[in-house]
Tab-separated table of C-alpha atoms and ligand atoms in Angstrom:
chain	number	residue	atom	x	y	z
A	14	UNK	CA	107.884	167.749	-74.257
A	15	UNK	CA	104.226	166.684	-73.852
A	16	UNK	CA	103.427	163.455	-75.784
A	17	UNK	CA	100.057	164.735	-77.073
A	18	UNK	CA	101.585	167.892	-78.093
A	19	UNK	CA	104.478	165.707	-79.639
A	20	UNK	CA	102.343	163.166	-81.854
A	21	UNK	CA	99.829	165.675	-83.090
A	22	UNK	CA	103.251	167.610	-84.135
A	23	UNK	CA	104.128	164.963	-86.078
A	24	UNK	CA	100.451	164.379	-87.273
A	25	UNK	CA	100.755	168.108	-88.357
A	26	UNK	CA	104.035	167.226	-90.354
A	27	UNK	CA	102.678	164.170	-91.886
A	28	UNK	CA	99.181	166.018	-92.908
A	29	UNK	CA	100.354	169.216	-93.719
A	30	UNK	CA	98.095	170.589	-91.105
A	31	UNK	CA	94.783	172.554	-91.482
A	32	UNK	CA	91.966	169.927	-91.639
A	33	UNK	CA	89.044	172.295	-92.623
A	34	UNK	CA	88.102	173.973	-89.332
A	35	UNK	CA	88.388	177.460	-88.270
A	36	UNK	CA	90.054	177.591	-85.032
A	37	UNK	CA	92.034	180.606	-85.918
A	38	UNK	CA	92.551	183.868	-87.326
A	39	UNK	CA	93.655	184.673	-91.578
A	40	UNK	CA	97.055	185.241	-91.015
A	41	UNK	CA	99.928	186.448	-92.081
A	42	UNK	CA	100.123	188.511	-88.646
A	43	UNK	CA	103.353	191.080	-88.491
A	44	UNK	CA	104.736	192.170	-85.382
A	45	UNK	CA	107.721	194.164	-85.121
A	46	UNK	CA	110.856	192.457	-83.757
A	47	UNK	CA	110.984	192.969	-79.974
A	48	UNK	CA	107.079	193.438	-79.571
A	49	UNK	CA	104.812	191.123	-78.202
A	50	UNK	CA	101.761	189.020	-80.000
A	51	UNK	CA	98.614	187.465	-79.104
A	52	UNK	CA	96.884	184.791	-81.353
A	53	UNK	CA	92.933	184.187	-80.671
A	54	UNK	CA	91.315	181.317	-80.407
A	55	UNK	CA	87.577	181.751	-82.606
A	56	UNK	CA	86.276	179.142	-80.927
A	57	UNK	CA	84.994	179.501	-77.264
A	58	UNK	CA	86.579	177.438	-74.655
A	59	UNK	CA	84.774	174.674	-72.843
A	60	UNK	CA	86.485	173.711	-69.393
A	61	UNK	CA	87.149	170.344	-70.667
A	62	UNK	CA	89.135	171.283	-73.882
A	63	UNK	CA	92.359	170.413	-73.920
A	64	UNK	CA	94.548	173.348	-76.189
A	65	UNK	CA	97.904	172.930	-77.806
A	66	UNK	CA	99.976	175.123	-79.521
A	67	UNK	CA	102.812	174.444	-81.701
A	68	UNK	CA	105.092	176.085	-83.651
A	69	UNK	CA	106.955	175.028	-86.980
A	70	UNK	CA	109.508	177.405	-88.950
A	71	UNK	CA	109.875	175.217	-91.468
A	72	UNK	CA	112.713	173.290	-90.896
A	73	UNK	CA	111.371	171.974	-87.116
A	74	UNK	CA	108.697	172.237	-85.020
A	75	UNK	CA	108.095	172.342	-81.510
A	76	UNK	CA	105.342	172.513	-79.432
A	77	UNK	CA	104.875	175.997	-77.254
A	78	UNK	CA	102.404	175.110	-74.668
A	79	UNK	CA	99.480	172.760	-73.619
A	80	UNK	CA	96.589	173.748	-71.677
A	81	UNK	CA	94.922	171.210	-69.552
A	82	UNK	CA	92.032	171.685	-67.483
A	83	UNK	CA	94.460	171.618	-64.296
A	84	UNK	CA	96.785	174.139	-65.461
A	85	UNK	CA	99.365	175.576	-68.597
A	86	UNK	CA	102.440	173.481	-69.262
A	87	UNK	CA	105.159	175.973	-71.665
A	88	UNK	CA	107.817	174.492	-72.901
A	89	UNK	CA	111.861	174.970	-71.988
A	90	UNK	CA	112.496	176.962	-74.902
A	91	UNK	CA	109.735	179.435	-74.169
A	92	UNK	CA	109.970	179.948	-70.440
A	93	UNK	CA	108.837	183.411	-69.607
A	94	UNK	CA	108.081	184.382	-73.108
A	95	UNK	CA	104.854	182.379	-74.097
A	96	UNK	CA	101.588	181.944	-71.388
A	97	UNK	CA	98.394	180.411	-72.287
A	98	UNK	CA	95.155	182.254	-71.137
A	99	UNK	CA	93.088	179.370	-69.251
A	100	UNK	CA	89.529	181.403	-69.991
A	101	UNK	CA	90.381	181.431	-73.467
A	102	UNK	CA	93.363	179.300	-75.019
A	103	UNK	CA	95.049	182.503	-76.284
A	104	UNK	CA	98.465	182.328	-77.207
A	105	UNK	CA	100.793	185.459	-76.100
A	106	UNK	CA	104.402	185.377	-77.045
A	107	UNK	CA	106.661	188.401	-75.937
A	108	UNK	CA	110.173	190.095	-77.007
A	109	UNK	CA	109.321	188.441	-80.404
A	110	UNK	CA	112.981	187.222	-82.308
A	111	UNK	CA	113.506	186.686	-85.803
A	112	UNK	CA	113.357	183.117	-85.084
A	113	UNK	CA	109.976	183.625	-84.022
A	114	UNK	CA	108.828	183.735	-87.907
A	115	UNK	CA	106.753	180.799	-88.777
A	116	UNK	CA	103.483	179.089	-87.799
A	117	UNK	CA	101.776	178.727	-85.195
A	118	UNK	CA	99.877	175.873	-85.030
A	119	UNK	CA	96.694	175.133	-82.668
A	120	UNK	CA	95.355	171.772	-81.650
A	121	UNK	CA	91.901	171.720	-79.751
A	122	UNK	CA	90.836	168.634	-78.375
A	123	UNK	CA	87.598	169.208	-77.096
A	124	UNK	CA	85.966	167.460	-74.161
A	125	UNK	CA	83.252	165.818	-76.538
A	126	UNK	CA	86.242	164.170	-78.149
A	127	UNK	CA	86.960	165.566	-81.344
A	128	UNK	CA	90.204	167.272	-82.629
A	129	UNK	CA	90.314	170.402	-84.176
A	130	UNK	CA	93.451	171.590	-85.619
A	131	UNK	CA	94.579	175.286	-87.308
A	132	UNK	CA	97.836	177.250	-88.326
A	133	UNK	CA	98.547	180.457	-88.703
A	134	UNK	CA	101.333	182.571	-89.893
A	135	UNK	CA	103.225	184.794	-87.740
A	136	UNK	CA	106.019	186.994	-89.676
A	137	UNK	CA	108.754	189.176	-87.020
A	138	UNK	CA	109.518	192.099	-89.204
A	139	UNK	CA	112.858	194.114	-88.456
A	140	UNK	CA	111.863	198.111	-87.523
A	141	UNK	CA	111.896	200.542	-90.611
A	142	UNK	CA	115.047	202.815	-89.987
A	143	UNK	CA	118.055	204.357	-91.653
A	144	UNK	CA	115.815	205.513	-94.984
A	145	UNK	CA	118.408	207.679	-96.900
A	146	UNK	CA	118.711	208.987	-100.067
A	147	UNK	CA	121.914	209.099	-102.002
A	148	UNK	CA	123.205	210.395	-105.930
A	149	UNK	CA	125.662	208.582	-107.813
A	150	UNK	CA	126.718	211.775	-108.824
A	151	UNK	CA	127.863	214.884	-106.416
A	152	UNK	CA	126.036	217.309	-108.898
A	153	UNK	CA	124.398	217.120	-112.358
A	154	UNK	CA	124.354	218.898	-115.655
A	155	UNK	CA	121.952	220.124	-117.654
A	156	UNK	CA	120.415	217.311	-120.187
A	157	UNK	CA	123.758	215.773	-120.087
A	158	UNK	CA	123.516	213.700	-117.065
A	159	UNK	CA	121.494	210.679	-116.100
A	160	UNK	CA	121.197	210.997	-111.997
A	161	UNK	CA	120.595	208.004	-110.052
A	162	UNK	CA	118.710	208.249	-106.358
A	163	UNK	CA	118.814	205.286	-104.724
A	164	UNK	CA	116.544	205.168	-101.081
A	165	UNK	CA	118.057	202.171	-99.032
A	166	UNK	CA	116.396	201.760	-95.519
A	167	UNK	CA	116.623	198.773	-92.767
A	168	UNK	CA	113.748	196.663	-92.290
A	169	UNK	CA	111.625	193.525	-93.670
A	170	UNK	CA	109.128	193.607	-96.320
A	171	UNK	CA	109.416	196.836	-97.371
A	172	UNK	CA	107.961	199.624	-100.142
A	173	UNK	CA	109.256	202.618	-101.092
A	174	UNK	CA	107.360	205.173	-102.443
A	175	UNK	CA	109.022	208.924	-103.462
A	176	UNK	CA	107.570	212.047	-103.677
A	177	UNK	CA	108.549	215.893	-105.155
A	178	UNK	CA	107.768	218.508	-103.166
A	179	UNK	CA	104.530	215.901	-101.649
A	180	UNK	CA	103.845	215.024	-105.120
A	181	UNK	CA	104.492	211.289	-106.056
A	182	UNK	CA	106.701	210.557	-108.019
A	183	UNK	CA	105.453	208.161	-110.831
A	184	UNK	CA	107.800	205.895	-113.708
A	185	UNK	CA	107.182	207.709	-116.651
A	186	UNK	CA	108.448	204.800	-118.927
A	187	UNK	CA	110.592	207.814	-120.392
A	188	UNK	CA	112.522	210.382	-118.476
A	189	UNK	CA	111.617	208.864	-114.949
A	190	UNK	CA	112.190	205.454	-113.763
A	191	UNK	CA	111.274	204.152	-111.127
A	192	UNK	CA	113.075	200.259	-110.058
A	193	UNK	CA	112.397	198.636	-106.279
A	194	UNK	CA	114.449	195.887	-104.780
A	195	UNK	CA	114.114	194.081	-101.703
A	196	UNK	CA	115.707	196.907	-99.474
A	197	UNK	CA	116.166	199.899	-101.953
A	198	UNK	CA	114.604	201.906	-104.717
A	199	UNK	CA	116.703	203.713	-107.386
A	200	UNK	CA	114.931	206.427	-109.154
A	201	UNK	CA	117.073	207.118	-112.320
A	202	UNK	CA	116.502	210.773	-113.973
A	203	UNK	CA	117.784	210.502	-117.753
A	204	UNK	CA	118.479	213.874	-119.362
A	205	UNK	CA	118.200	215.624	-116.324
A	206	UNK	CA	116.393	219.260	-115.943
A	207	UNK	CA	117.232	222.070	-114.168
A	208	UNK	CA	113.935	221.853	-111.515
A	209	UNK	CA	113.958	218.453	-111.414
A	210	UNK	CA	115.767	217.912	-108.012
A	211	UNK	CA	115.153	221.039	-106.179
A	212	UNK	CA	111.986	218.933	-105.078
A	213	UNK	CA	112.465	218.481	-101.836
A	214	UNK	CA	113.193	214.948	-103.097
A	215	UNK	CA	111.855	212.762	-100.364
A	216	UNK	CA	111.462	208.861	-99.964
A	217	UNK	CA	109.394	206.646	-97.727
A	218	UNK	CA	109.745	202.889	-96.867
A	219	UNK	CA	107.349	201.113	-95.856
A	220	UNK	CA	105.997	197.898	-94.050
A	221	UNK	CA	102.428	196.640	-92.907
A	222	UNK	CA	103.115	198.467	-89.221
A	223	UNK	CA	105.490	201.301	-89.710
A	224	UNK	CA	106.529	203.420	-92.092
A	225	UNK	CA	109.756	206.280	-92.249
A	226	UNK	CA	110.788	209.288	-94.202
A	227	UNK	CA	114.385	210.550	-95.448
A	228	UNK	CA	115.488	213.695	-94.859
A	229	UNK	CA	114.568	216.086	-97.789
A	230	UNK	CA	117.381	215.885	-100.907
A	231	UNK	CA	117.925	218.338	-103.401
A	232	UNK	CA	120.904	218.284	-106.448
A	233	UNK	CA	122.457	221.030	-107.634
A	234	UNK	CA	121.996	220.551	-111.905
A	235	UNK	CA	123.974	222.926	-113.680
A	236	UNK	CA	123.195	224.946	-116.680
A	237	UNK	CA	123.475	227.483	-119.218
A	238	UNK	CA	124.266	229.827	-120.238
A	239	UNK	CA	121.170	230.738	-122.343
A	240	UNK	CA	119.352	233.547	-123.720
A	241	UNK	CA	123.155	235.966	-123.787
A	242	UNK	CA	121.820	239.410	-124.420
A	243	UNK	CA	124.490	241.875	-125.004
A	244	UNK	CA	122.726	245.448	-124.009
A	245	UNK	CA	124.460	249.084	-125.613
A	246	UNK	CA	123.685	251.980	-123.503
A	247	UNK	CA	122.926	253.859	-126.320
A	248	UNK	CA	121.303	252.374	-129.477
A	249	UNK	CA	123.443	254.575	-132.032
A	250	UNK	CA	125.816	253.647	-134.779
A	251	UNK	CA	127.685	256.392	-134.404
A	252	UNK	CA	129.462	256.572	-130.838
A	253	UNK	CA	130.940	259.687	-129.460
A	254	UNK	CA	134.907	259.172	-128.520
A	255	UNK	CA	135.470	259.275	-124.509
A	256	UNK	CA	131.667	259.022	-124.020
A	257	UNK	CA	130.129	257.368	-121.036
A	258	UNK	CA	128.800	254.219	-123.439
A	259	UNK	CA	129.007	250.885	-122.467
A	260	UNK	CA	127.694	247.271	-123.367
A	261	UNK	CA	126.521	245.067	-120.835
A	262	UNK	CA	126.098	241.125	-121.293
A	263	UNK	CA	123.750	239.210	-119.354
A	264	UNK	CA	123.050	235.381	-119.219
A	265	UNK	CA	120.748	233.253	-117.574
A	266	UNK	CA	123.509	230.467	-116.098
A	267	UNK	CA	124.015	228.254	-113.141
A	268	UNK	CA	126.871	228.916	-111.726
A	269	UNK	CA	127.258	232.610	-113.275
A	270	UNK	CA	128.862	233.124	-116.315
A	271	UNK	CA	131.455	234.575	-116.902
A	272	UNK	CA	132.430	236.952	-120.115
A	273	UNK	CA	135.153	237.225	-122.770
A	274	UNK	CA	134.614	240.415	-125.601
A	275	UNK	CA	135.054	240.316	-129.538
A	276	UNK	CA	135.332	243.023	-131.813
A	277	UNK	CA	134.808	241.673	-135.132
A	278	UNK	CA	136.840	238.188	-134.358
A	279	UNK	CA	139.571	239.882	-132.313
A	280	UNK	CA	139.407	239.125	-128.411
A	281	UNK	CA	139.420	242.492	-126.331
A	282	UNK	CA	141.516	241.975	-123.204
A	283	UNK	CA	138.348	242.342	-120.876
A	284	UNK	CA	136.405	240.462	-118.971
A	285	UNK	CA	133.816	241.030	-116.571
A	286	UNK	CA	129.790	241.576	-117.284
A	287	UNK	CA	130.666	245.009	-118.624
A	288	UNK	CA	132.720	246.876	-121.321
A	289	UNK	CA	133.698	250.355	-121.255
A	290	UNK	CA	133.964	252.644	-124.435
A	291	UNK	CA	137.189	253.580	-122.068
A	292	UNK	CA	138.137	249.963	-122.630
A	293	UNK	CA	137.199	249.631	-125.957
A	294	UNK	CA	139.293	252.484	-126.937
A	295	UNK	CA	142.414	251.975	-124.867
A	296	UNK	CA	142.860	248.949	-126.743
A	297	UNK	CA	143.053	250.934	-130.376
A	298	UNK	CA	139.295	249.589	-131.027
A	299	UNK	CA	136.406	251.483	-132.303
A	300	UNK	CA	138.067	253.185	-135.174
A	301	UNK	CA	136.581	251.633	-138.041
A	302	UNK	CA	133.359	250.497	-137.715
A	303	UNK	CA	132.752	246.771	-136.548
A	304	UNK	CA	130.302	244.131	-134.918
A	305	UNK	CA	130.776	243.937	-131.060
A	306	UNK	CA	129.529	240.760	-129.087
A	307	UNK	CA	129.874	238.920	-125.645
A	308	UNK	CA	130.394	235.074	-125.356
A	309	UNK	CA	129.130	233.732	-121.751
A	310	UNK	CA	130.757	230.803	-120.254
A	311	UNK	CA	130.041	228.309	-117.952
A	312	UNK	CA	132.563	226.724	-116.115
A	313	UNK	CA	130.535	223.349	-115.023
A	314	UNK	CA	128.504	222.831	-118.136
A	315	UNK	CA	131.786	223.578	-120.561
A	316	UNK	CA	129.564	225.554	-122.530
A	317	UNK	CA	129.990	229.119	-124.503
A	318	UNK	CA	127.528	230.673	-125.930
A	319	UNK	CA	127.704	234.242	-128.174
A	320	UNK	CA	125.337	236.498	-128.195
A	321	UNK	CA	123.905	238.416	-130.896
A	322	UNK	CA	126.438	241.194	-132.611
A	323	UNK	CA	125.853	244.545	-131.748
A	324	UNK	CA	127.869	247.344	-134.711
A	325	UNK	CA	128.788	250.340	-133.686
A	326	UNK	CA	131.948	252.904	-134.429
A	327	UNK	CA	133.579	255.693	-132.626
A	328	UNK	CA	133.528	259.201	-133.387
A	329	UNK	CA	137.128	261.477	-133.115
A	330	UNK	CA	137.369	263.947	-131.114
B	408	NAG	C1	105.065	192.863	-73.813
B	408	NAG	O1	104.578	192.179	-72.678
B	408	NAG	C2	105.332	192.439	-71.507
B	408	NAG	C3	104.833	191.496	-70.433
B	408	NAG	O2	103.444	191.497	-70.377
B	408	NAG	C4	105.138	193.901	-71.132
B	408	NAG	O3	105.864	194.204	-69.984
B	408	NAG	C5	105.652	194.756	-72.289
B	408	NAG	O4	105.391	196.112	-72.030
B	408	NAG	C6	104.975	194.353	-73.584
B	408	NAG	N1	105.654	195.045	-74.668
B	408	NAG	C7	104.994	195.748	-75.605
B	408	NAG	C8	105.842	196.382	-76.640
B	408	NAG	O5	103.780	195.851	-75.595
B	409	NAG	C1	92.242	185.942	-70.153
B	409	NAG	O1	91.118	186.239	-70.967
B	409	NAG	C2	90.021	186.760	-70.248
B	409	NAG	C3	88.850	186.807	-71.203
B	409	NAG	O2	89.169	187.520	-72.387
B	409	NAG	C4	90.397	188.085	-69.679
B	409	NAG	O3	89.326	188.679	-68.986
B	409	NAG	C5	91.601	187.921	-68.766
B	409	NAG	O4	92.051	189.176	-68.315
B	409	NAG	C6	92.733	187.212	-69.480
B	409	NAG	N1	93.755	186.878	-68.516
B	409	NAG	C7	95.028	187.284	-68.673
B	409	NAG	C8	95.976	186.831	-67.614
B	409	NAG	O5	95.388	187.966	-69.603
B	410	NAG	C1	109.594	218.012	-109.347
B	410	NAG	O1	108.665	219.043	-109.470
B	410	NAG	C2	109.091	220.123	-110.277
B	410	NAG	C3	108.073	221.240	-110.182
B	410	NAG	O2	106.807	220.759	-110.457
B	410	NAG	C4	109.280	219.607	-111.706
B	410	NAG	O3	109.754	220.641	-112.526
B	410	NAG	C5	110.315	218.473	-111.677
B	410	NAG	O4	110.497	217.930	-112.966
B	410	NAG	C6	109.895	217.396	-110.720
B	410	NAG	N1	110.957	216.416	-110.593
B	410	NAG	C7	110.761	215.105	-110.671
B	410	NAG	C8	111.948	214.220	-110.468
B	410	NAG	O5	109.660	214.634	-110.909
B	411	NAG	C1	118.614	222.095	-100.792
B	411	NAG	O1	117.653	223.103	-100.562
B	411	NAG	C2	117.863	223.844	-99.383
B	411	NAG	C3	116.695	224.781	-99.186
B	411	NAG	O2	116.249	225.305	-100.409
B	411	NAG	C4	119.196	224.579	-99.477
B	411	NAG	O3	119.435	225.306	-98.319
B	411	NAG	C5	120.291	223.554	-99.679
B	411	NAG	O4	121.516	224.196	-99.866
B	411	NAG	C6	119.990	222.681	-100.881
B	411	NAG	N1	120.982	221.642	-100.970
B	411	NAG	C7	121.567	221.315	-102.117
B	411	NAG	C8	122.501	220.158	-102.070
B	411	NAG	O5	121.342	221.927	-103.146
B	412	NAG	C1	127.122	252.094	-118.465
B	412	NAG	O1	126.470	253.204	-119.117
B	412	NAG	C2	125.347	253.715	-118.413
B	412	NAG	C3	124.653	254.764	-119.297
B	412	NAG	O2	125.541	255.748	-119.695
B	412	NAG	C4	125.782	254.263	-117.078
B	412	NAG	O3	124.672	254.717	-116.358
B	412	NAG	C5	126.499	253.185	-116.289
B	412	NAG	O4	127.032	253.706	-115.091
B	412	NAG	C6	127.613	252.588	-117.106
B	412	NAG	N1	128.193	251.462	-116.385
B	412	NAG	C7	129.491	251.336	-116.213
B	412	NAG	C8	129.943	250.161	-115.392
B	412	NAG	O5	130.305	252.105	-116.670
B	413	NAG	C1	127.538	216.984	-122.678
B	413	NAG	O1	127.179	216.083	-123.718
B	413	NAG	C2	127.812	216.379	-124.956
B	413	NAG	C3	127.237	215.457	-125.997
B	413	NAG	O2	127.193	214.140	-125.536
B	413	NAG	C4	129.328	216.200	-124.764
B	413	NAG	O3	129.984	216.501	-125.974
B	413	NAG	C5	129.810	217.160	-123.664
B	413	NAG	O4	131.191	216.955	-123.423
B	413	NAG	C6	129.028	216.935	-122.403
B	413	NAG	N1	129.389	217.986	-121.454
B	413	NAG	C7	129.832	217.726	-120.236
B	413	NAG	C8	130.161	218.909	-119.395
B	413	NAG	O5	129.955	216.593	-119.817
C-alpha cells in the first residue's frame, strides 16, 4: 500500500476524519448490489494535487487508490473494479458487493500544500424482489376471525406500504393495524368483514432506488346467512288441498345456504330452497292449522338462522 495513503488512514482513524472542509458530496449514497458508483470530487483539480481515496467499513480500512500527477496507483484488492479519473479525482467503483458498504474517505493534498480531507457514506442495498403476500388463515369468517397479511420481500432498507383496490391502506388504531419490521409488514384485520379482502389486496416494498409490487390477494370471508325470508305463493290462510302453493326461502349467505322446514316445531323431511303443498301434505301436515318457517344454514360460519313464521292450513277436498 502507498505510505501517504497509509498514514493519513491512520490519521483518519485517530481523528475520526472530516476536518471541516467540503471535498465531497452529503451522503448516504445507495447503489444497488452489482451496479456501479461514482463519487465527485466538489473541488476542482489542480495538476499538482495529489488525491487519495480510502475506504473504512468499520472494522478496517484500506486505502482504494492514489492519484499522483504521473499517474493512478489502485490497490490489490480493487484491481479492475475502482479507477481514478486524472481530470477530476473521481472515484468509480464497479460490480458493487455487500462488502462495499462503508465510507469512502478522500484525502486532497493540494500542490499549495495543504490537506483536505472528507468521507462519505456509501450503502450496497440488496435488489427489492420476492414481495408476497400471505394469510395465516386459508379463509375467514364473518366478524369471527382476526386475519393476518403479512408482505415479506428481499432487499435492504425497505418500506412497505399496502393498498385496497389503489387505496392505501391506513392503521386505524381499531379494526386495522398496520406493524412493519425490517423485511415484512403484517396487516392484522380484527373482526373481519365480508368486503374487506376482495380488495385487490396489494403490497409494495420499497427502497431509495427501486420499488416492487405483489401480485393482487383476495380472501374468501364467509358469512351469513342473513335477512331469511320465507315467501308463500299465495298470501291466504286458507290453502286449497292439492293446490299448486308453495313457500320459498331465500337467504343472503356465503357459501349458499342450505334449508331444513318446520311446521309448528316438527321438522318436515325436506330440504331444498322450496316446499311443495305436495310435500307438505304427503307428510300428514296441513290439517290443522299451524305456523310454517325455514331455518338457513351455513356450513362454514356454523350458523342457523329462522326466518319469520308464515300460518297457513289446508282445505279438504
Ligand atoms: C459498470 O461499469 C462497467 C465498466 O465501465 C460497464 O461495463 C457496466 O455496464 C456498468 N454497469 C452498470 C450497471 O452501469
Ligand atoms: C474524466 O472526467 C472528464 C471531465 O469530467 C471527462 O470528460 C472524461 O470523460 C472522464 N474520463 C473518463 C475515463 O471517464
Ligand atoms: C377495502 O375496500 C372496501 C371497499 O371500499 C372496503 O369495504 C374494505 O373494508 C376495505 N378493506 C380494507 C382492509 O381496508
Ligand atoms: C380473487 O379475485 C379474483 C377476481 O375477482 C378471482 O378470480 C379469484 O378467485 C379470487 N381469489 C380468491 C382467493 O378469492
Ligand atoms: C311455486 O308456486 C308458484 C305459484 O303457484 C309456481 O309458479 C312455481 O312453479 C312453484 N314452484 C315450484 C318449485 O313448485
Ligand atoms: C364465532 O364466534 C362465536 C363467539 O365467539 C363462537 O361461539 C363460534 O363458535 C364462532 N364460530 C366459528 C365458526 O368459529
Amino acid at each position: 500500500m502507498d505510505r501517504i495513503g497509509l498514514s493519513l488512514l491512520f490519521l483518519f482513524a485517530s481523528t475520526g476524519c472530516c476536518v471541516g472542509s467540503n471535498i465531497l458530496p452529503t451522503g448516504p449514497v445507495d447503489v444497488i448490489l452489482g451496479n456501479n458508483v461514482t463519487i465527485n470530487v466538489l473541488p476542482a483539480k489542480t495538476s499538482d494535487d495529489i488525491i487519495i481515496w480510502g475506504f473504512s467499513d468499520g472494522e478496517s480500512s484500506a486505502n482504494v487508490a492514489t492519484l499522483r500527477p504521473n499517474g493512478v496507483n489502485v490497490n490489490d484488492r480493487y484491481k479492475g473494479r475502482a479507477s481514478v479519473n486524472s481530470t477530476n479525482g473521481y472515484l468509480t467503483l464497479t460490480s458493487l458487493k455487500s462488502q462495499d458498504t462503508g465510507d469512502y474517505m478522500l484525502t486532497i493534498l493540494t500542490g499549495g500544500g495543504d490537506t483536505l480531507t472528507g468521507k462519505i457514506k456509501v450503502r450496497v442495498l440488496d435488489p427489492v424482489s420476492s414481495v408476497v403476500i400471505t394469510s395465516d388463515l386459508p379463509e375467514a369468517i364473518e366478524q369471527n376471525s382476526t386475519v393476518v397479511l403479512t408482505c415479506s420481500s428481499k432487499g435492504s432498507l425497505l418500506t412497505f406500504t399496502w393498498t385496497n383496490n389503489s387505496n392505501p391502506i391506513v392503521d386505524d388504531g381499531k379494526r386495522l393495524t398496520l406493524t412493519n419490521e425490517q423485511s415484512s409488514s403484517k396487516l392484522t384485520i380484527k373482526d373481519v368483514l365480508r368486503y374487506d379482502l376482495v380488495g385487490p389486496i396489494v403490497c409494495t416494498a420499497t427502497n431509495k432506488l427501486e420499488k416492487q409490487s405483489s401480485a393482487p390477494f383476495n380472501l374468501t370471508v364467509y358469512y351469513g346467512p342473513e335477512d331469511v325470508i320465507i315467501k308463500p305463493s299465495a298470501t291466504s290462510q286458507y290453502i286449497p288441498s292439492k293446490s299448486d302453493f308453495n313457500l320459498t326461502c331465500s337467504a343472503s349467505s356465503s357459501p349458499s345456504a342450505t334449508f331444513t322446514w318446520f311446521h309448528d316445531e316438527k321438522e318436515l323431511k325436506a330440504t331444498g330452497q322450496v316446499l311443495t303443498l305436495k310435500v307438505i301434505e304427503e307428510q300428514g301436515f296441513g290439517k290443522n292449522i299451524g305456523d310454517y318457517k325455514c331455518v338457513a344454514q351455513n356450513a362454514k360460519t356454523k350458523r342457523a338462522v329462522p326466518s319469520a313464521p308464515v300460518r297457513f292450513s289446508v282445505m279438504g277436498e
